Tab-separated table of C-alpha atoms in Angstrom:
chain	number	residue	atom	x	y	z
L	1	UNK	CA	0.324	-21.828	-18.973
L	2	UNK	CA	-3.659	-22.761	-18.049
L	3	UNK	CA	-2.820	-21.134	-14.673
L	4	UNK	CA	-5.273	-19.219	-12.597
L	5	UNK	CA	-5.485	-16.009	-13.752
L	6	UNK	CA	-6.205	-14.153	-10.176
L	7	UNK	CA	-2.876	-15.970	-8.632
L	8	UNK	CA	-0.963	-15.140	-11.370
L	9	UNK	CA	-1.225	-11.492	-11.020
L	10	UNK	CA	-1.043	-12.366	-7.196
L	11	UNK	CA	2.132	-13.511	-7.616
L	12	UNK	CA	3.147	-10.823	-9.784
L	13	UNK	CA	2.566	-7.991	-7.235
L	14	UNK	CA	4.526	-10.143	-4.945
L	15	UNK	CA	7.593	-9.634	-6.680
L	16	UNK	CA	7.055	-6.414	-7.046
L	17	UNK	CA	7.438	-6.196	-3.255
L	18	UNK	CA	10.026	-8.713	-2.971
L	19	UNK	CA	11.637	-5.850	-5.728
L	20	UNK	CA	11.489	-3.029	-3.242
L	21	UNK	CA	14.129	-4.388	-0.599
L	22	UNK	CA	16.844	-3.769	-2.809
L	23	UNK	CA	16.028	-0.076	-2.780
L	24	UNK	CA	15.032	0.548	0.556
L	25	UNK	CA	18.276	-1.495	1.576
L	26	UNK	CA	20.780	0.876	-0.302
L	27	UNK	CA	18.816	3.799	1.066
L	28	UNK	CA	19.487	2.855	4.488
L	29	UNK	CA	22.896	2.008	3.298
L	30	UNK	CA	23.576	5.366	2.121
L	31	UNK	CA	22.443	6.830	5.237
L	32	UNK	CA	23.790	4.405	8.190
L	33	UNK	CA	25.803	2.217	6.628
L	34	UNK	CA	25.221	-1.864	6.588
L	35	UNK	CA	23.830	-1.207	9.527
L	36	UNK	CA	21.119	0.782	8.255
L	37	UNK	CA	20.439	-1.574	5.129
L	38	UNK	CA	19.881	-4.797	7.091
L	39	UNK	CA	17.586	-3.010	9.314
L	40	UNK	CA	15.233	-0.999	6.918
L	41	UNK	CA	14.855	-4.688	5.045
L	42	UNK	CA	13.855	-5.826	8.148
L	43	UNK	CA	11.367	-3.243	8.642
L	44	UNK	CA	10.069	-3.841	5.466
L	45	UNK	CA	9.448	-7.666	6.278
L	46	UNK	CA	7.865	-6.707	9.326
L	47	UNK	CA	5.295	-4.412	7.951
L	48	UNK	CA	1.994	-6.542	8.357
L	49	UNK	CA	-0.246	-3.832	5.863
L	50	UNK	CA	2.497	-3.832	3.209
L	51	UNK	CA	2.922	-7.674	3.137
L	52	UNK	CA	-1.249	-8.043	3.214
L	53	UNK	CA	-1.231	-6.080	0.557
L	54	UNK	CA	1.277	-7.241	-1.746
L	55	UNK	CA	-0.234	-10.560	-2.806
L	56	UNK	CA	-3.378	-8.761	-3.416
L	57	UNK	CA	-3.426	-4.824	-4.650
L	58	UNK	CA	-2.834	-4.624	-8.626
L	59	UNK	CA	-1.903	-0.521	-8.770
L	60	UNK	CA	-0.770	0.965	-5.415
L	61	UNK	CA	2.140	-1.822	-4.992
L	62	UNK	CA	3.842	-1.414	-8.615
L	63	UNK	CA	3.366	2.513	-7.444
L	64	UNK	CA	4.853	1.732	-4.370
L	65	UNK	CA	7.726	-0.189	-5.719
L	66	UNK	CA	8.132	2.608	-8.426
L	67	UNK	CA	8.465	5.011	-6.170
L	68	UNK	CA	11.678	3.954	-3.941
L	69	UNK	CA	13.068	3.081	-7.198
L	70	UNK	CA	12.575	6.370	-8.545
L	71	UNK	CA	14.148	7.975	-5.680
L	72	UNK	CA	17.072	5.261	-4.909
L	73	UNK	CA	18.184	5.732	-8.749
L	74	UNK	CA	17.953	9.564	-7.973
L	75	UNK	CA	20.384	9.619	-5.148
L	76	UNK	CA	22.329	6.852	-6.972
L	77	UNK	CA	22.884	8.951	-9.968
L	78	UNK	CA	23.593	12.613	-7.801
L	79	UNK	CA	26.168	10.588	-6.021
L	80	UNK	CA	28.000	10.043	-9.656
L	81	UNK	CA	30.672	13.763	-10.270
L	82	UNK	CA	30.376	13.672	-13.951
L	83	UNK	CA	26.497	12.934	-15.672
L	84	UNK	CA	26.377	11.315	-18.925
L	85	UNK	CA	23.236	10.052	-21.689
L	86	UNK	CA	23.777	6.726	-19.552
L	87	UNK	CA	21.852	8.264	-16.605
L	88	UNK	CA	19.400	10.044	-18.531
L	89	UNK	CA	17.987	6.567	-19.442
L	90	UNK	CA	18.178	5.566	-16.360
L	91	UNK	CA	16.899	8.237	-14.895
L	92	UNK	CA	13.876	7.698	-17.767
L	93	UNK	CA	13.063	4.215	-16.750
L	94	UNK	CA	12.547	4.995	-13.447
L	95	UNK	CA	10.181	7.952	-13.919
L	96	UNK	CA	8.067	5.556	-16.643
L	97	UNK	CA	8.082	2.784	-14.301
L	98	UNK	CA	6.131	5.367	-12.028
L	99	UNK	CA	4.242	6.872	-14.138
L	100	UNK	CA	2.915	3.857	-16.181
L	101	UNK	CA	1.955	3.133	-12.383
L	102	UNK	CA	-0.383	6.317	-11.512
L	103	UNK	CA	0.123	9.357	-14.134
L	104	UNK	CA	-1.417	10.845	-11.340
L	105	UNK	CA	1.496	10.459	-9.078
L	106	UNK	CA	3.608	13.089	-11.501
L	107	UNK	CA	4.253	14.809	-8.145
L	108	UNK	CA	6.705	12.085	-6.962
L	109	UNK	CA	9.109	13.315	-9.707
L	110	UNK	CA	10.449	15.858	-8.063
L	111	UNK	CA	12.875	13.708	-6.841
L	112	UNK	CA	14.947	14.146	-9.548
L	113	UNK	CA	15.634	17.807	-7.966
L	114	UNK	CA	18.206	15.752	-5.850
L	115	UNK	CA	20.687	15.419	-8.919
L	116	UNK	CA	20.782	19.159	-9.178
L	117	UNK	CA	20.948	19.358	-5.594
L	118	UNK	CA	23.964	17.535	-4.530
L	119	UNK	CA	25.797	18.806	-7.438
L	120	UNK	CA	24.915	22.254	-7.255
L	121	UNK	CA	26.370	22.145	-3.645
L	122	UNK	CA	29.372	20.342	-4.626
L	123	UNK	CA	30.004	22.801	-6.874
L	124	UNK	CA	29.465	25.678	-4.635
L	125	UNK	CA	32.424	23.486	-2.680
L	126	UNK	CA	34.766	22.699	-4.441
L	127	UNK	CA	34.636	25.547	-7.172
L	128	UNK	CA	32.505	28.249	-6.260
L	129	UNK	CA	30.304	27.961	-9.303
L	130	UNK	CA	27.252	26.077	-8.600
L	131	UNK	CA	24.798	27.687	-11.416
L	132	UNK	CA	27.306	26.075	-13.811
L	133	UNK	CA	27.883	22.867	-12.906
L	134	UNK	CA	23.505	22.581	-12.226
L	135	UNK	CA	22.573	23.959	-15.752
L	136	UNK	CA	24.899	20.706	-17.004
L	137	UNK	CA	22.591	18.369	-15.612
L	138	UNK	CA	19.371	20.101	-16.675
L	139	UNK	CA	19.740	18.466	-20.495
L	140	UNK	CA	19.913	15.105	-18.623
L	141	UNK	CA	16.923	15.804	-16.430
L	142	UNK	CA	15.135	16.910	-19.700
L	143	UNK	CA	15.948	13.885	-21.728
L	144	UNK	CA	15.213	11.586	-18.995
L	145	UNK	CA	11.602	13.274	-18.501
L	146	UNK	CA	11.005	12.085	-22.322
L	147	UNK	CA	11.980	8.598	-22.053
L	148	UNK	CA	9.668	8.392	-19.226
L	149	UNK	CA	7.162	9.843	-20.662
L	150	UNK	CA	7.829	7.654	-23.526
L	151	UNK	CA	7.562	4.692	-22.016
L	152	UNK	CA	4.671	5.510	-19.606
L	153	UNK	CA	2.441	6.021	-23.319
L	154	UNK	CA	4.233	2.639	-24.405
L	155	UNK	CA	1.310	-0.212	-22.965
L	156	UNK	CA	-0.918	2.201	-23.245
L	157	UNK	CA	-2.901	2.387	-26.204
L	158	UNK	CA	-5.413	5.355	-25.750
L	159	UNK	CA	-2.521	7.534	-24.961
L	160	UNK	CA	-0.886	6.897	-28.368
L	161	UNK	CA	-4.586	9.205	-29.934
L	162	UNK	CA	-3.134	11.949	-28.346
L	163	UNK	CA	0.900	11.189	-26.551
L	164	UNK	CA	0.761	14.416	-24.657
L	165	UNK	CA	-3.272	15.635	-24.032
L	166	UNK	CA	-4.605	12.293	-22.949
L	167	UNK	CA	-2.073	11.565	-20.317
L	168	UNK	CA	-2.482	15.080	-18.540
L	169	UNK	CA	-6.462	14.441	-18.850
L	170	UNK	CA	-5.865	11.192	-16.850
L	171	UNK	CA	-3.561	12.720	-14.364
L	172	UNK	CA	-5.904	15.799	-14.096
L	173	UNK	CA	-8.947	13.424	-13.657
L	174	UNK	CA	-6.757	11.158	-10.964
L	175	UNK	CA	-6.699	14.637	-9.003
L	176	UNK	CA	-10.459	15.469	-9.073
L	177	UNK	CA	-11.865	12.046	-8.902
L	178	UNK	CA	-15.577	12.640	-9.069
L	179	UNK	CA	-16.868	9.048	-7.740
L	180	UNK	CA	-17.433	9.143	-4.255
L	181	UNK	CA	-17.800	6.253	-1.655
L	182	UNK	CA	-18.732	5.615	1.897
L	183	UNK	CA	-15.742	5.538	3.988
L	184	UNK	CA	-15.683	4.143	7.663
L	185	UNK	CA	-13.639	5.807	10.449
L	186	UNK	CA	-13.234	5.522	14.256
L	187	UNK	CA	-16.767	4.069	13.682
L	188	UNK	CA	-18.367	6.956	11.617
L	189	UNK	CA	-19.368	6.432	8.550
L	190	UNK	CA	-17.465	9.633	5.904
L	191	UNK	CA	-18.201	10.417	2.016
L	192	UNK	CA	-14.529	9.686	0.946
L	193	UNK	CA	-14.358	13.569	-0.255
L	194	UNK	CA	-15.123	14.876	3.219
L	195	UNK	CA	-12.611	13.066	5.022
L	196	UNK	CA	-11.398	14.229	8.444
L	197	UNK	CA	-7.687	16.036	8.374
L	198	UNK	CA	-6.445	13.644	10.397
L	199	UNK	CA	-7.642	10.627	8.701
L	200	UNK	CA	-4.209	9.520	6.991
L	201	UNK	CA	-2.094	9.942	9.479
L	202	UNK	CA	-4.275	7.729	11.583
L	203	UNK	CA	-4.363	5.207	9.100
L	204	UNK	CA	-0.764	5.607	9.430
L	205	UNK	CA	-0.424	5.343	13.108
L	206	UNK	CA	-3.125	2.446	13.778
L	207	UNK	CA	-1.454	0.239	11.135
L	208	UNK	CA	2.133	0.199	12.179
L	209	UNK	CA	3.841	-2.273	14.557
L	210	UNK	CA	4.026	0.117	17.463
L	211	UNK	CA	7.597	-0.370	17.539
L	212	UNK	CA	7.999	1.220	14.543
L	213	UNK	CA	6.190	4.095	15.394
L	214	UNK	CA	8.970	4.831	18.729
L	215	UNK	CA	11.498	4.015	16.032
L	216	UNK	CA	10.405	6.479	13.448
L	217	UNK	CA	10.427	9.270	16.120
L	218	UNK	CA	13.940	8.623	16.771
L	219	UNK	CA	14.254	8.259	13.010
L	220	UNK	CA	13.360	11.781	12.818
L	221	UNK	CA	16.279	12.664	14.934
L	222	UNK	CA	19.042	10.857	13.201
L	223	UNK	CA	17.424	12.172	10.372
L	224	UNK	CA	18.050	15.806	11.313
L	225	UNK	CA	22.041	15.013	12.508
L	226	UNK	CA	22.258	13.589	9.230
L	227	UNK	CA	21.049	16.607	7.362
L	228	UNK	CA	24.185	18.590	8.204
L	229	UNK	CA	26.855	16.075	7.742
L	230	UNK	CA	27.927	15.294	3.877
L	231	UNK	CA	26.020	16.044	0.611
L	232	UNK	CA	24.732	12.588	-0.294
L	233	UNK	CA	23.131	11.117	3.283
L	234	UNK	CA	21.423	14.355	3.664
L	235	UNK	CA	20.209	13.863	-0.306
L	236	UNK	CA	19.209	10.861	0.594
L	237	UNK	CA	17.383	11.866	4.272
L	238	UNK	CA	15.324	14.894	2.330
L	239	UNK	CA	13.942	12.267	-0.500
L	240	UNK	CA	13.220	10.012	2.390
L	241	UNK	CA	11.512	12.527	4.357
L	242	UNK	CA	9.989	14.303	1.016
L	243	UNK	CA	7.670	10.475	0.722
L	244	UNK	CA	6.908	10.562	4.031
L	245	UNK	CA	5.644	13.765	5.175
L	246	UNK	CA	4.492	15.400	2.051
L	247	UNK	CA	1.974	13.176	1.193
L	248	UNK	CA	0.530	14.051	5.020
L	249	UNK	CA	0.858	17.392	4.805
L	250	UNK	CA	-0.602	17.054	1.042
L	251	UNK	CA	-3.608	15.594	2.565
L	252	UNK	CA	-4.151	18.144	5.247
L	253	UNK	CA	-3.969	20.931	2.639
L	254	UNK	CA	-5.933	19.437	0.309
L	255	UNK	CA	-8.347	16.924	1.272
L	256	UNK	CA	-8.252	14.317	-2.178
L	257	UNK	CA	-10.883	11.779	-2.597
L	258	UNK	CA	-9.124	8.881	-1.270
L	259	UNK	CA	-10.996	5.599	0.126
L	260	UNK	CA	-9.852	2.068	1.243
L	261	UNK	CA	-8.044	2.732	4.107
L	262	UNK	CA	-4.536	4.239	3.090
L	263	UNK	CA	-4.203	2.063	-0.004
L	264	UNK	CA	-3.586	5.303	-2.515
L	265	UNK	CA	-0.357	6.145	0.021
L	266	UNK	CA	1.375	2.829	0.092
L	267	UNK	CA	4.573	4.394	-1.472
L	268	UNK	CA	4.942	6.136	2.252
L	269	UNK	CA	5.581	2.579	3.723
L	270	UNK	CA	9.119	1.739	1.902
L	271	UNK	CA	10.250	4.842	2.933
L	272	UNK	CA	9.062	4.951	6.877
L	273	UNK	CA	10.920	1.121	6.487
L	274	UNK	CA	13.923	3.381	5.981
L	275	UNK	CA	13.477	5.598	8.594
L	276	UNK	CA	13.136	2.600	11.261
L	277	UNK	CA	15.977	1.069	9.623
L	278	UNK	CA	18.158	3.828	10.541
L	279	UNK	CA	16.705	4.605	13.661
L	280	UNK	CA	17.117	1.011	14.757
L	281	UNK	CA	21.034	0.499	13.724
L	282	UNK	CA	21.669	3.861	15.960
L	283	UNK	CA	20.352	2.190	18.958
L	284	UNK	CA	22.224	-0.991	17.742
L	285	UNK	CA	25.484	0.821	17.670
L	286	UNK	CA	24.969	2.926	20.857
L	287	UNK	CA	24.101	-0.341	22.609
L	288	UNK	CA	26.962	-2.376	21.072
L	289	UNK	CA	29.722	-1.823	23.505
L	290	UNK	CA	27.492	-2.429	26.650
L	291	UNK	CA	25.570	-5.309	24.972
L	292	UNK	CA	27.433	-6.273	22.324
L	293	UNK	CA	25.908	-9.642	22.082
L	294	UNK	CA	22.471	-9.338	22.597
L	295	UNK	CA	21.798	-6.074	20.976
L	296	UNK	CA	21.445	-6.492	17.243
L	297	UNK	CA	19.288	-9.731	17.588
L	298	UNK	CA	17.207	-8.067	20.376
L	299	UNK	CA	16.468	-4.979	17.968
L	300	UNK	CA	15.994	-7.683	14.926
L	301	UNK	CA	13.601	-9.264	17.197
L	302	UNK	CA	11.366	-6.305	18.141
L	303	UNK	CA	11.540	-5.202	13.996
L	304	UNK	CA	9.727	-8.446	13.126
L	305	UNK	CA	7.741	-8.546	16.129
L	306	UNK	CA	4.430	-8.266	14.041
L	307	UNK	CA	5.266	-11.428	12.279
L	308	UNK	CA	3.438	-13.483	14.864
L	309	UNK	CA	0.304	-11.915	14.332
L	310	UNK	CA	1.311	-11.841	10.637
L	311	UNK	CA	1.292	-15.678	10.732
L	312	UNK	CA	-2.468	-15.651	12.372
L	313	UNK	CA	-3.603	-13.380	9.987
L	314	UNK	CA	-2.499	-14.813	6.781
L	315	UNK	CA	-3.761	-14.992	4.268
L	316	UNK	CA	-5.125	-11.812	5.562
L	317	UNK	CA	-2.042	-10.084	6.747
L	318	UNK	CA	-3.392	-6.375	4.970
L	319	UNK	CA	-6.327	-6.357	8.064
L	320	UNK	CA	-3.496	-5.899	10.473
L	321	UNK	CA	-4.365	-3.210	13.518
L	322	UNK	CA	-2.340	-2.516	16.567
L	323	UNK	CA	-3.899	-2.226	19.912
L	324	UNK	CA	-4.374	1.257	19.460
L	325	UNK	CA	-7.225	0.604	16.860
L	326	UNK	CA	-9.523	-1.366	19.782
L	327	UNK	CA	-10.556	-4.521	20.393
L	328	UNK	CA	-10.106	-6.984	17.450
L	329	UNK	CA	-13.950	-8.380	17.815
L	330	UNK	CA	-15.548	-5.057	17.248
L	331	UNK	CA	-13.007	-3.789	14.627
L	332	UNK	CA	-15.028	-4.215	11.776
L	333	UNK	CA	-17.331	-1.787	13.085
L	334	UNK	CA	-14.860	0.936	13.595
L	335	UNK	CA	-12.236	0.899	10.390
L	336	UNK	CA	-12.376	-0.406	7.010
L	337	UNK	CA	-10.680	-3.838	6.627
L	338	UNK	CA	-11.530	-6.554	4.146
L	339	UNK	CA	-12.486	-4.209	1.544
L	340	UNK	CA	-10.734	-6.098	-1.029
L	341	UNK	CA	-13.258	-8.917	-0.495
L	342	UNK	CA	-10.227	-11.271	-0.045
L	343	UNK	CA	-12.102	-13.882	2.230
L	344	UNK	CA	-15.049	-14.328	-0.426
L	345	UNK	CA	-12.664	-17.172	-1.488
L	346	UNK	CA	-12.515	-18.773	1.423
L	347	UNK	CA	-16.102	-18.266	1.482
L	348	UNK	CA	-16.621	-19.862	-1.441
L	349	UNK	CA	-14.713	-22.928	-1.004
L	350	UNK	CA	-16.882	-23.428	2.601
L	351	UNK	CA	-20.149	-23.625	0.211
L	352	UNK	CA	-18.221	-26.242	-2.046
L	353	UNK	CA	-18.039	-28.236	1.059
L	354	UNK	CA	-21.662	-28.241	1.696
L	355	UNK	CA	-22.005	-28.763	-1.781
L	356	UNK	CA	-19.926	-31.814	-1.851
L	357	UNK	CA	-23.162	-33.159	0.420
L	358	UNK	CA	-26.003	-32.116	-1.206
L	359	UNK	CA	-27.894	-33.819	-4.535
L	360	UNK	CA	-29.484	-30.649	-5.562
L	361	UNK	CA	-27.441	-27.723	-6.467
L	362	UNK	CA	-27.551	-24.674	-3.936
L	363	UNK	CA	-28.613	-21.508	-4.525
L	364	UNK	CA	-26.396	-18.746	-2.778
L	365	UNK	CA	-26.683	-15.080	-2.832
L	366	UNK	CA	-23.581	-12.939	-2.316
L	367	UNK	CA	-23.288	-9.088	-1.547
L	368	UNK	CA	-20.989	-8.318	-3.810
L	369	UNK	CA	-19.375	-5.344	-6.087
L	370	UNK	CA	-19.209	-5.197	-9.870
L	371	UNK	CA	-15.452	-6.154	-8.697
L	372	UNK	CA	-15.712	-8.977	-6.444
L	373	UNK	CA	-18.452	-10.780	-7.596
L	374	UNK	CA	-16.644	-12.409	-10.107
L	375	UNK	CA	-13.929	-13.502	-7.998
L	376	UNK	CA	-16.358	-14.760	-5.787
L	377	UNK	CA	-17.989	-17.171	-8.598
L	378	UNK	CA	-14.166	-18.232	-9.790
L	379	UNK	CA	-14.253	-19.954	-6.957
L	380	UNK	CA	-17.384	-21.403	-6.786
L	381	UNK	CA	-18.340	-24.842	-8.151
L	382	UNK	CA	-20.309	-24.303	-11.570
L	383	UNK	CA	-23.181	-26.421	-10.654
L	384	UNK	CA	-24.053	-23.683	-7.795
L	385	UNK	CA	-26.441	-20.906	-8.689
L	386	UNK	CA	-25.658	-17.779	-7.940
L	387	UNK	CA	-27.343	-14.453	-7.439
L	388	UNK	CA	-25.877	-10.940	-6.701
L	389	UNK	CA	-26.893	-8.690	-4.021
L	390	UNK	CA	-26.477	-5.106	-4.910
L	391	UNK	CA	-24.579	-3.674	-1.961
L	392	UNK	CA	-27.566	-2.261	-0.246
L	393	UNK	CA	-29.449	-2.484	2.999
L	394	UNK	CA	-31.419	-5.605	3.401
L	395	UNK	CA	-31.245	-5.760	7.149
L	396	UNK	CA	-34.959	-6.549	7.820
L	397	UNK	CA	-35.396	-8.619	4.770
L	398	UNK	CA	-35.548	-12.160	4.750
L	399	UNK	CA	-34.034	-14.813	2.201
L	400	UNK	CA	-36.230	-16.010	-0.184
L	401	UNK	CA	-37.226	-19.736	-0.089
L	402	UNK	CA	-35.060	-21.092	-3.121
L	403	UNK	CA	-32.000	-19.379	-1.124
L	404	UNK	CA	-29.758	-21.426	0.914
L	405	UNK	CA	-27.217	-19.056	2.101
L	406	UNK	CA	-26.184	-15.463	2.348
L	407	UNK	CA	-22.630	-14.702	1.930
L	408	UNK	CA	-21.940	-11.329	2.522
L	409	UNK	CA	-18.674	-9.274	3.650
L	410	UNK	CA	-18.294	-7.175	7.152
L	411	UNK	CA	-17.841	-4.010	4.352
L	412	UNK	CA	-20.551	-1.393	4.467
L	413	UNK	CA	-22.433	-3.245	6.969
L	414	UNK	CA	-23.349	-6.232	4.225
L	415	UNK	CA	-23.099	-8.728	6.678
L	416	UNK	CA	-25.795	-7.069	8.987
L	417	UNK	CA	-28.115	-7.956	6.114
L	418	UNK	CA	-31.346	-10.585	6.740
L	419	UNK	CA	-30.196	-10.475	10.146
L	420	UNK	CA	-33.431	-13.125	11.008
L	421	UNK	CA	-31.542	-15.990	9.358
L	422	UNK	CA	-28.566	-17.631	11.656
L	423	UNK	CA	-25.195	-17.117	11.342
L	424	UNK	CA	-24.075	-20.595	10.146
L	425	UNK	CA	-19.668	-19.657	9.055
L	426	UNK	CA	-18.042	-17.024	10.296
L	427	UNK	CA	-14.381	-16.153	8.161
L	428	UNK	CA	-12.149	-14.334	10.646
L	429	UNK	CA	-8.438	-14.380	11.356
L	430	UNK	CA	-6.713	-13.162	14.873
L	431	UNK	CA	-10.696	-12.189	16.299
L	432	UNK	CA	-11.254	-10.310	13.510
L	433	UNK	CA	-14.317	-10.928	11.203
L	434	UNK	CA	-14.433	-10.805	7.406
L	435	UNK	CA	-17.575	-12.495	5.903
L	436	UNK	CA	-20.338	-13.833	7.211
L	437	UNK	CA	-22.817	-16.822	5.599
L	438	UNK	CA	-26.156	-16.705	7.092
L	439	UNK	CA	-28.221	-19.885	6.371
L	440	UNK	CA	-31.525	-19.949	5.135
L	441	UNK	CA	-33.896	-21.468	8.486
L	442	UNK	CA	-36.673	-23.000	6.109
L	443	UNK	CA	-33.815	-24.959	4.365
């Protein structure tokens, strides 16, 4: 359709997040009634990160989406009495859907253990015989795990060499990923396989509305009243609980090689959008009879009450902090934040403007990656020369006299770079800086 390519798959990983309310609706559904459904979608609107990150992260938001499918179709399916071939495909779509995703994220398929689950207990209800009624649905769990697998070699033409070695070799190598990369925390500088315990989990915490973080603690106790009421909320609490915390404790445990902020965990945010769903539509109905009026739009309110700073932030929404993290001026220097380079765009339609008012075409250098260099030049008018920076430290170094301007991102210090020319455009959103262009003083 001679559209750009880079907002055309933009817009595709929006609607993969606009495809995640339906699941994280029903799950708060299943566990707290309507209630509970329009609340967690409200959570999931309010969520600053996951919105930033939609329009912009090509893996970890179709693995995200895949993954509260995965487990909404799970519950969905151990709610039905009697199993049939039906639900072994659909069960199969949902796993290939995740694992065409990440085949490193096999882990997240134990989720289908909630089929056996609920009607293993059932079972052990209503007739006493619980081994029977769960060996019936391990054929369906077994046919379902080759459709998926099936389709997760579909678009994926080196797997067809070798359908079942090449995919564990990927998965294997997705566990033990060798390349290593600075990582910036609490203003320390970390290789990303030496990360501190804690560093998730603070991810977690500093990028959350604080309201949902009061929210998810009540969460947790609903959650556990929930757990010994009937089969299918508390099915639906322990897959729920199962995204959320095992990835954290995972992480403890283990330590992977994990960089850019929490972007590998993503699929945790649906679900904690669940848990604040269900949290907030107990304190609706507990305040309902005192303030029946006021309390649903009040708690409504307080769910999207990141969207102000949402609206400042765009088209930046993914840099989101709360005031835990600091002060917004100095946050570059303290946590990672632009590291998708999103502002070079911005960036580069500033230099088109000075273009615009120059005869002789500029010459700009950019700190760039292998990755975002060439979304940097997309954007640039052709007539501009360009030259790339390695990512490297030029702080003392001064631009060389056919250079007009340095454009270089807050990441890895780049924009500390020939700190003796003047800062002439500064991108930043809410306080918080993104890129830098430094103009040459001779020119």
């Amino acid at each position: 359709f001679d559209a750009d390519i880079f907002s055309v798959r933009h817009g595709v990983q929006g609607l993969l997040w606009v495809a995640m309310f339906y699941p994280v609706c029903a799950l708060g559904w299943r566990i707290s009634g309507k209630p509970g459904a329009w609340f967690a979608g409200l959570a999931l609107l309010g969520m600053p990160s996951l919105f930033g990150q939609a329009f912009n992260n090509p893996k970890d938001i179709p693995l995200a989406c895949a993954a509260i499918w995965l487990l909404h179709v799970c519950v969905a399916i151990a709610s039905v009495r009697k199993l049939n071939w039906s639900h072994a495909l659909k069960l199969g779509g949902a796993v290939g859907f995740l694992l065409a995703m990440r085949p490193g994220a096999w882990f997240l398929c134990v989720l289908l253990g909630l089929v056996p689950l609920v009607h293993g207990w059932r079972a052990q209800k209503c007739f006493g015989q619980p081994l029977k009624i769960i060996s019936g649905t391990i054929p369906i769990l077994f046919a379902a795990a080759i459709v998926g697998w099936m389709l997760m070699i579909l678009p994926w033409p080196n797997a067809w060499h070798s359908p079942l070695l090449h995919p564990i070799q990927s998965a294997r190598l997705a566990m033990h990923f060798k390349e290593v990369y600075p990582v910036l925390l609490r203003g320390t500088i970390y290789h990303s396989n030496h990360l501190p315990w804690d560093y998730l989990a603070s991810y977690l915490l500093l990028t959350l509305p604080v309201p949902f973080l009061l929210f998810g603690i009540w969460g947790h106790l609903i959650f556990w009243r929930k757990l010994t009421r009937t089969i299918l909320p508390a099915a639906t609490v322990l897959g729920v609980s199962f995204l959320i915390w095992f990835p954290l404790v995972t992480f403890v445990v283990i330590r992977p090689n994990i960089y850019d902020g929490m972007r590998h965990f993503l699929f945790m945010l649906p679900p904690v959008a669940v848990l604040v769903g269900v949290a907030a539509a107990d304190v609706g109905c507990r305040l309902q009879n005192k303030f029946s009026r006021l309390a649903w739009p009040v708690l409504a309110g307080i769910l999207l009450s990141a969207v102000p700073a949402m609206v400042r932030l765009h088209p930046y929404e993914n840099v989101y902090f709360n005031f835990f993290a600091g002060p917004k001026a100095t946050l570059h220097e303290r946590y990672e934040t632009d590291y998708w380079a999103s502002s070079y765009r911005e960036a580069a339609a500033w230099i088109n403007q000075v273009q615009a008012y120059r005869d002789r075409p500029l010459c700009v250098l950019v700190a760039a990656s292998e990755f975002s260099y060439p979304a940097f030049t997309h954007y640039l008018d052709p007539k501009i020369k360009v030259v790339h920076a390695p990512i490297d430290d030029f702080s003392n170094a001064s631009l060389t006299p056919e250079t007009d301007y340095h454009v270089a991102t807050v990441r890895y210090g780049q924009w500390q770079n020939f700190s003796n020319a003047p800062i002439v455009k500064r991108i930043e959103r809410d306080g918080i800086l993104l890129t830098v262009i430094r103009g040459n003083p001779r020119n």
